[in-house]
Amino acid sequence: MYTAQGRIDQRQLLDDYMPLVRRQALSMQVRLPASVELDDLIQAGMLGLLDAFKRFDADQGATFSTYASQRVRGAMIDELRSRDWLPRSVRRSARDIDRAIWKLEQRDGRAPTEREVASELGIELREYQQVLSDTNNGFLMTYEDSSSDEAEASRLSEEIETSLDPHDVWIAGAERHELMAAIEALPEREKLMMALYYQEELNLKEIGAVMGVSESRVCQLHGQAVARLRAALVSIED
């Protein structure tokens, strides 16, 4: 990867590691909204690759390939999280859902059904499920992504209540055992869906096949589960 003068040959570096960047981008794209362009992820990853070379310290023990993989993924996450995926109206609706769930849980001492939340919001069930789908179209992150140094360094600057990722809530201050307890309290169907997504790392289509429901329904279930976790972990004010 070096020239005769001992300098980095950036072209050769990019050629050698392009397959790694593309694999990372493809792996991430299948877990993101369809609006995310593969080329954008690849471009961000290539910048991360160059940054990895500048920062790499062989004395730390890791191989360059391992370090580069981490930096490439971190650069893609940084690019994604720098974008505002959701309109303000959708974010407001997400907060309304959080408050409704929190209120119903406080009143009834159990997780409310989707129909109960829709009733509390004064909307039809179908409209409520559409809102869940809309809010779920934000960036979805695995625990491994959100706990990495690169992802933590590139957290959204906005306040945590505008985040739709339960792991962002944990990073912002909630203890891990609180998150685990909140997940354990989810209805069984939503708990299964979360396990398949965050632990088994299946995409929404694959989860739908396992659970025998449509991909759009998985999207709704994910949005509902995340709303429950947010209501459990974040202080909700009327």
Short mmCIF file of N, CA and C in Angstrom, two decimals, residues 24-92:
data_model
loop_
_atom_site.label_atom_id
_atom_site.label_comp_id
_atom_site.label_asym_id
_atom_site.label_seq_id
_atom_site.Cartn_x
_atom_site.Cartn_y
_atom_site.Cartn_z
N GLN A 24 -19.79 -4.11 4.21
CA GLN A 24 -20.33 -3.39 5.36
C GLN A 24 -21.56 -2.59 4.95
N ALA A 25 -21.48 -1.94 3.79
CA ALA A 25 -22.59 -1.12 3.33
C ALA A 25 -23.83 -1.97 3.03
N LEU A 26 -23.63 -3.10 2.36
CA LEU A 26 -24.75 -3.97 2.03
C LEU A 26 -25.39 -4.55 3.29
N SER A 27 -24.55 -4.93 4.24
CA SER A 27 -25.05 -5.48 5.50
C SER A 27 -25.90 -4.46 6.25
N MET A 28 -25.49 -3.21 6.20
CA MET A 28 -26.22 -2.16 6.91
C MET A 28 -27.48 -1.74 6.15
N GLN A 29 -27.40 -1.71 4.83
CA GLN A 29 -28.52 -1.21 4.03
C GLN A 29 -29.79 -2.02 4.21
N VAL A 30 -29.66 -3.35 4.35
CA VAL A 30 -30.85 -4.18 4.46
C VAL A 30 -31.61 -3.93 5.75
N ARG A 31 -30.99 -3.23 6.70
CA ARG A 31 -31.64 -2.95 7.98
C ARG A 31 -32.10 -1.50 8.07
N LEU A 32 -32.08 -0.80 6.94
CA LEU A 32 -32.41 0.62 6.92
C LEU A 32 -33.58 0.90 5.98
N PRO A 33 -34.20 2.09 6.10
CA PRO A 33 -35.28 2.45 5.17
C PRO A 33 -34.81 2.40 3.72
N ALA A 34 -35.75 2.15 2.82
CA ALA A 34 -35.41 2.01 1.40
C ALA A 34 -34.82 3.29 0.81
N SER A 35 -35.05 4.43 1.47
CA SER A 35 -34.55 5.70 0.96
C SER A 35 -33.04 5.84 1.11
N VAL A 36 -32.42 5.00 1.90
CA VAL A 36 -30.97 5.08 2.10
C VAL A 36 -30.26 4.48 0.89
N GLU A 37 -29.42 5.28 0.23
CA GLU A 37 -28.72 4.84 -0.96
C GLU A 37 -27.44 4.09 -0.60
N LEU A 38 -27.21 2.98 -1.27
CA LEU A 38 -26.01 2.20 -1.04
C LEU A 38 -24.76 3.02 -1.32
N ASP A 39 -24.78 3.82 -2.37
CA ASP A 39 -23.61 4.62 -2.74
C ASP A 39 -23.24 5.60 -1.63
N ASP A 40 -24.24 6.14 -0.93
CA ASP A 40 -23.95 7.06 0.16
C ASP A 40 -23.22 6.36 1.30
N LEU A 41 -23.64 5.14 1.58
CA LEU A 41 -22.98 4.36 2.63
C LEU A 41 -21.55 4.03 2.22
N ILE A 42 -21.37 3.65 0.96
CA ILE A 42 -20.03 3.30 0.48
C ILE A 42 -19.11 4.51 0.53
N GLN A 43 -19.62 5.67 0.11
CA GLN A 43 -18.81 6.88 0.14
C GLN A 43 -18.36 7.22 1.56
N ALA A 44 -19.30 7.13 2.50
CA ALA A 44 -18.95 7.40 3.89
C ALA A 44 -17.94 6.37 4.39
N GLY A 45 -18.12 5.12 3.99
CA GLY A 45 -17.20 4.07 4.41
C GLY A 45 -15.80 4.29 3.88
N MET A 46 -15.68 4.76 2.66
CA MET A 46 -14.36 5.02 2.09
C MET A 46 -13.63 6.14 2.84
N LEU A 47 -14.39 7.14 3.24
CA LEU A 47 -13.80 8.21 4.05
C LEU A 47 -13.34 7.66 5.39
N GLY A 48 -14.15 6.75 5.94
CA GLY A 48 -13.77 6.11 7.20
C GLY A 48 -12.51 5.27 7.05
N LEU A 49 -12.34 4.66 5.88
CA LEU A 49 -11.15 3.86 5.61
C LEU A 49 -9.90 4.73 5.61
N LEU A 50 -9.98 5.87 4.94
CA LEU A 50 -8.84 6.77 4.92
C LEU A 50 -8.53 7.30 6.33
N ASP A 51 -9.57 7.58 7.07
CA ASP A 51 -9.39 8.04 8.44
C ASP A 51 -8.75 6.94 9.30
N ALA A 52 -9.11 5.69 9.02
CA ALA A 52 -8.54 4.57 9.77
C ALA A 52 -7.04 4.50 9.57
N PHE A 53 -6.59 4.73 8.34
CA PHE A 53 -5.15 4.67 8.10
C PHE A 53 -4.43 5.78 8.86
N LYS A 54 -5.01 6.96 8.88
CA LYS A 54 -4.37 8.07 9.58
C LYS A 54 -4.26 7.81 11.07
N ARG A 55 -5.26 7.10 11.63
CA ARG A 55 -5.32 6.91 13.07
C ARG A 55 -4.71 5.59 13.54
N PHE A 56 -4.44 4.69 12.62
CA PHE A 56 -4.02 3.34 13.02
C PHE A 56 -2.68 3.36 13.75
N ASP A 57 -2.65 2.61 14.86
CA ASP A 57 -1.44 2.46 15.66
C ASP A 57 -1.20 0.97 15.87
N ALA A 58 -0.21 0.43 15.17
CA ALA A 58 0.07 -1.00 15.24
C ALA A 58 0.45 -1.45 16.64
N ASP A 59 0.93 -0.52 17.47
CA ASP A 59 1.35 -0.87 18.83
C ASP A 59 0.17 -1.23 19.72
N GLN A 60 -1.06 -0.91 19.28
CA GLN A 60 -2.25 -1.21 20.08
C GLN A 60 -2.65 -2.67 20.01
N GLY A 61 -2.06 -3.43 19.09
CA GLY A 61 -2.31 -4.86 19.05
C GLY A 61 -3.29 -5.33 17.98
N ALA A 62 -4.20 -4.49 17.57
CA ALA A 62 -5.19 -4.88 16.56
C ALA A 62 -4.56 -4.83 15.16
N THR A 63 -5.06 -5.68 14.27
CA THR A 63 -4.60 -5.62 12.89
C THR A 63 -5.27 -4.44 12.20
N PHE A 64 -4.65 -3.99 11.10
CA PHE A 64 -5.24 -2.87 10.38
C PHE A 64 -6.60 -3.24 9.83
N SER A 65 -6.74 -4.48 9.35
CA SER A 65 -8.01 -4.92 8.78
C SER A 65 -9.14 -4.82 9.81
N THR A 66 -8.88 -5.27 11.03
CA THR A 66 -9.89 -5.20 12.09
C THR A 66 -10.22 -3.76 12.43
N TYR A 67 -9.18 -2.95 12.57
CA TYR A 67 -9.39 -1.54 12.92
C TYR A 67 -10.13 -0.82 11.81
N ALA A 68 -9.74 -1.09 10.57
CA ALA A 68 -10.39 -0.43 9.43
C ALA A 68 -11.87 -0.79 9.36
N SER A 69 -12.19 -2.06 9.63
CA SER A 69 -13.58 -2.49 9.61
C SER A 69 -14.41 -1.70 10.61
N GLN A 70 -13.85 -1.48 11.79
CA GLN A 70 -14.56 -0.72 12.82
C GLN A 70 -14.74 0.73 12.40
N ARG A 71 -13.70 1.32 11.85
CA ARG A 71 -13.78 2.73 11.45
C ARG A 71 -14.72 2.92 10.26
N VAL A 72 -14.72 1.97 9.35
CA VAL A 72 -15.62 2.06 8.19
C VAL A 72 -17.07 2.03 8.65
N ARG A 73 -17.38 1.07 9.52
CA ARG A 73 -18.75 0.97 10.04
C ARG A 73 -19.12 2.21 10.83
N GLY A 74 -18.19 2.70 11.63
CA GLY A 74 -18.45 3.91 12.40
C GLY A 74 -18.71 5.12 11.52
N ALA A 75 -17.98 5.21 10.40
CA ALA A 75 -18.18 6.34 9.48
C ALA A 75 -19.56 6.27 8.83
N MET A 76 -20.01 5.06 8.50
CA MET A 76 -21.35 4.91 7.92
C MET A 76 -22.42 5.32 8.94
N ILE A 77 -22.23 4.88 10.17
CA ILE A 77 -23.18 5.24 11.23
C ILE A 77 -23.19 6.75 11.43
N ASP A 78 -22.00 7.35 11.43
CA ASP A 78 -21.89 8.79 11.61
C ASP A 78 -22.66 9.53 10.51
N GLU A 79 -22.53 9.05 9.28
CA GLU A 79 -23.23 9.67 8.15
C GLU A 79 -24.74 9.55 8.32
N LEU A 80 -25.20 8.36 8.69
CA LEU A 80 -26.63 8.14 8.85
C LEU A 80 -27.20 8.99 9.99
N ARG A 81 -26.48 9.06 11.07
CA ARG A 81 -27.01 9.75 12.25
C ARG A 81 -26.89 11.26 12.14
N SER A 82 -26.19 11.74 11.11
CA SER A 82 -26.11 13.18 10.89
C SER A 82 -27.33 13.69 10.14
N ARG A 83 -28.15 12.75 9.65
CA ARG A 83 -29.34 13.12 8.88
C ARG A 83 -30.58 13.12 9.77
N ASP A 84 -31.51 13.97 9.44
CA ASP A 84 -32.78 14.01 10.16
C ASP A 84 -33.80 13.25 9.33
N TRP A 85 -34.03 11.97 9.69
CA TRP A 85 -34.86 11.11 8.86
C TRP A 85 -36.35 11.41 8.97
N LEU A 86 -36.77 11.93 10.09
CA LEU A 86 -38.20 12.04 10.34
C LEU A 86 -38.69 13.49 10.40
N PRO A 87 -39.83 13.77 9.79
CA PRO A 87 -40.43 15.10 9.88
C PRO A 87 -40.80 15.40 11.34
N ARG A 88 -40.88 16.66 11.68
CA ARG A 88 -41.23 17.04 13.05
C ARG A 88 -42.60 16.51 13.44
N SER A 89 -43.51 16.47 12.47
CA SER A 89 -44.86 15.99 12.78
C SER A 89 -44.83 14.53 13.24
N VAL A 90 -43.97 13.73 12.62
CA VAL A 90 -43.85 12.33 13.00
C VAL A 90 -43.21 12.22 14.37
N ARG A 91 -42.23 13.04 14.65
CA ARG A 91 -41.58 13.03 15.96
C ARG A 91 -42.59 13.42 17.05
N ARG A 92 -43.44 14.40 16.73
CA ARG A 92 -44.46 14.80 17.70
C ARG A 92 -45.42 13.64 17.96
#
